Coordinates of C-alpha atoms in Angstrom, one line a residue:
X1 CA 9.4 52.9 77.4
X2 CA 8.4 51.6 74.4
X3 CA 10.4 54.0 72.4
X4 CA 13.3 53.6 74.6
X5 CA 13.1 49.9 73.4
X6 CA 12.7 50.7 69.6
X7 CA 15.7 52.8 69.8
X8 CA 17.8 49.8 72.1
X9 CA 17.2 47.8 68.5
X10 CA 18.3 50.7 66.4
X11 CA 14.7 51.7 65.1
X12 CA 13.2 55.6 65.2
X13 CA 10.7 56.4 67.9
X14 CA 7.4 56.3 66.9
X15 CA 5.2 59.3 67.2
X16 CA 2.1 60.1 68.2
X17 CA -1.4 60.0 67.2
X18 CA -3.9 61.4 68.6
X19 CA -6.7 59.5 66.1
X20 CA -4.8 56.4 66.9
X21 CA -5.1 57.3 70.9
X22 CA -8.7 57.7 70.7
X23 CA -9.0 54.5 69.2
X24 CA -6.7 52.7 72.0
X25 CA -8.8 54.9 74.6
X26 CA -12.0 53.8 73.2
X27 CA -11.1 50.1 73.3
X28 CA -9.5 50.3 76.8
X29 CA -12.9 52.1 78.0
X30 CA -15.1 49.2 76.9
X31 CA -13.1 46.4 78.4
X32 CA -12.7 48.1 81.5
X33 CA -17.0 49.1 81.6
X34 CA -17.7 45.5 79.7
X35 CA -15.5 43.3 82.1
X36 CA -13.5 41.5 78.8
X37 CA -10.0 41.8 77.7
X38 CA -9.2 41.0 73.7
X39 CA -8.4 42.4 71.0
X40 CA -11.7 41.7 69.3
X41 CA -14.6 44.0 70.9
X42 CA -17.9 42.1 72.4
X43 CA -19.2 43.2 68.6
X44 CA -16.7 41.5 67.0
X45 CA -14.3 44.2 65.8
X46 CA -10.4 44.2 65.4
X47 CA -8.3 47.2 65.7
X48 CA -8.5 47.6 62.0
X49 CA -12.2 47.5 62.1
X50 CA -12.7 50.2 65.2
X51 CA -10.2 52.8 63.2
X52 CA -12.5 52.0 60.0
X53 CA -16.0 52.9 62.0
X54 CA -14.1 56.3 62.9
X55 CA -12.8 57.2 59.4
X56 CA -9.2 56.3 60.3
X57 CA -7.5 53.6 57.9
X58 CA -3.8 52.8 58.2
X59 CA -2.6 51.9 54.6
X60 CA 1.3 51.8 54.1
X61 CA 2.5 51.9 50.1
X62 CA 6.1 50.1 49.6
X63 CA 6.3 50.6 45.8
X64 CA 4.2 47.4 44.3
X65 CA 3.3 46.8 47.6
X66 CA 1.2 47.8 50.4
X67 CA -0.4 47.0 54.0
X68 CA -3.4 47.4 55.9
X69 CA -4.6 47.8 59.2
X70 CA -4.2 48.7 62.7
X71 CA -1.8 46.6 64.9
X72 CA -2.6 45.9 68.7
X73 CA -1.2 45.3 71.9
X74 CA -3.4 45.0 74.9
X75 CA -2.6 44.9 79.0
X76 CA -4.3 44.3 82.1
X77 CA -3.4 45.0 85.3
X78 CA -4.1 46.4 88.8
X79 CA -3.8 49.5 90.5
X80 CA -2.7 47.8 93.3
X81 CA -0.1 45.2 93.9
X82 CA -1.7 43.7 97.5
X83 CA -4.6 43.9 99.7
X84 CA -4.1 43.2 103.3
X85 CA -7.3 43.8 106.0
X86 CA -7.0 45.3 109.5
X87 CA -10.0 45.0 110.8
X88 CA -12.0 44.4 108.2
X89 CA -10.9 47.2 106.7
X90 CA -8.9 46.7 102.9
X91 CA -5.2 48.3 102.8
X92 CA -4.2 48.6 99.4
X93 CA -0.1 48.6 98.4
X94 CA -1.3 50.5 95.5
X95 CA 1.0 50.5 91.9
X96 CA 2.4 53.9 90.5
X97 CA 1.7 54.9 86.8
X98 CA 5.5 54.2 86.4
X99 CA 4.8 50.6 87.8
X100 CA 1.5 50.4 86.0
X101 CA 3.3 51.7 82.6
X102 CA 6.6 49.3 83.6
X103 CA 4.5 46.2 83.9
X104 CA 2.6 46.6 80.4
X105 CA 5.6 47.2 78.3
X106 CA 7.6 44.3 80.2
X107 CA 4.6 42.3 79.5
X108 CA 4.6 43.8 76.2
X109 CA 8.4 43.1 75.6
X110 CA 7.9 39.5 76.8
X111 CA 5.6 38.3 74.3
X112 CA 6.3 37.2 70.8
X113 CA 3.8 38.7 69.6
X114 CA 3.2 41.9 71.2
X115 CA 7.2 42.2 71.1
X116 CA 6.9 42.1 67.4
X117 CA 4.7 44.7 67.3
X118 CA 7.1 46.9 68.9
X119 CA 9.7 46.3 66.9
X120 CA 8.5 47.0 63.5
X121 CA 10.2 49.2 60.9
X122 CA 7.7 50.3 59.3
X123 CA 5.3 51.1 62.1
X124 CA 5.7 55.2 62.5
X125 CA 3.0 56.2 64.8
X126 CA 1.4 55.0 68.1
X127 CA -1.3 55.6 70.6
X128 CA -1.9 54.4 73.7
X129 CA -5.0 54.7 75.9
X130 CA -5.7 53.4 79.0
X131 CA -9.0 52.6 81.6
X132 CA -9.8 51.9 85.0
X133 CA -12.4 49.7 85.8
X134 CA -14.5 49.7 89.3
X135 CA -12.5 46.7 90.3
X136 CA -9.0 48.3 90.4
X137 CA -8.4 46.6 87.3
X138 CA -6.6 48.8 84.8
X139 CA -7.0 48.0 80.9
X140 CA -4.0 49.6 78.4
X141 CA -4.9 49.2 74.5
X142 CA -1.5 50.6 72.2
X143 CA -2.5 50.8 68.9
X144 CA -0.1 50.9 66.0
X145 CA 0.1 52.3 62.5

């Protein structure tokens, strides 16, 4: 999806990376088990900080000039959309990954921010990871480089 938006704006896909994914996995796994959602972890790390602790730094030379550092965009939501009880008993309208994946990069696209992410030039690679906490709520990290 998020591709498919990148190329709606004339931009080349961006691939993938599995070092990036383990980071976005990593990140999504301790919100989800840690009950928080930011970009920052409860230690105080930034995207760019979590790649540094696993050896991973995202440097990009332009001649003279040069940039550092991951870029982020987080999500959460549910893996269900409604809960209705018949006798006491919880029915769940639960979400598909499509609806799950749908709602993130809407979200995603909808933000100034996370938007601009998205649409960088010079961002080439991408992973995404993605957890489920014990309350149905479901945490997706995409990390960018």
């Amino acid at each position: 999806m998020i591709n498919a938006e990148r190329n709606k704006n004339g931009l080349g896909p961006l691939a993938f990376d599995s070092k990036i994914a383990s980071i976005a996995q990593n990140h999504s796994v301790d919100m989800a088990l840690n009950d928080y959602f930011a970009h920052d972890n409860l230690q105080g790390l930034d995207p760019t900080d979590r790649g540094a602790t696993v050896g991973y730094d995202c440097i990009k030379r332009y001649g003279t000039r040069y940039t550092f550092g991951l870029a982020e965009n987080i999500h959460q939501g549910w893996l269900y959309s409604s809960t209705t009880y018949f006798n006491g008993v919880p029915i769940r309208d639960w979400n598909s990954q499509e609806e799950i994946a749908t709602a993130a990069a809407t979200g995603w696209m909808n933000s100034h921010g996370h938007r601009e992410n998205i649409l960088t030039d010079t961002y080439d690679r991408t992973g995404v990871g993605v957890a489920i906490a014990e309350d149905g709520k479901v945490y997706i990290t995409q990390d960018f480089c």
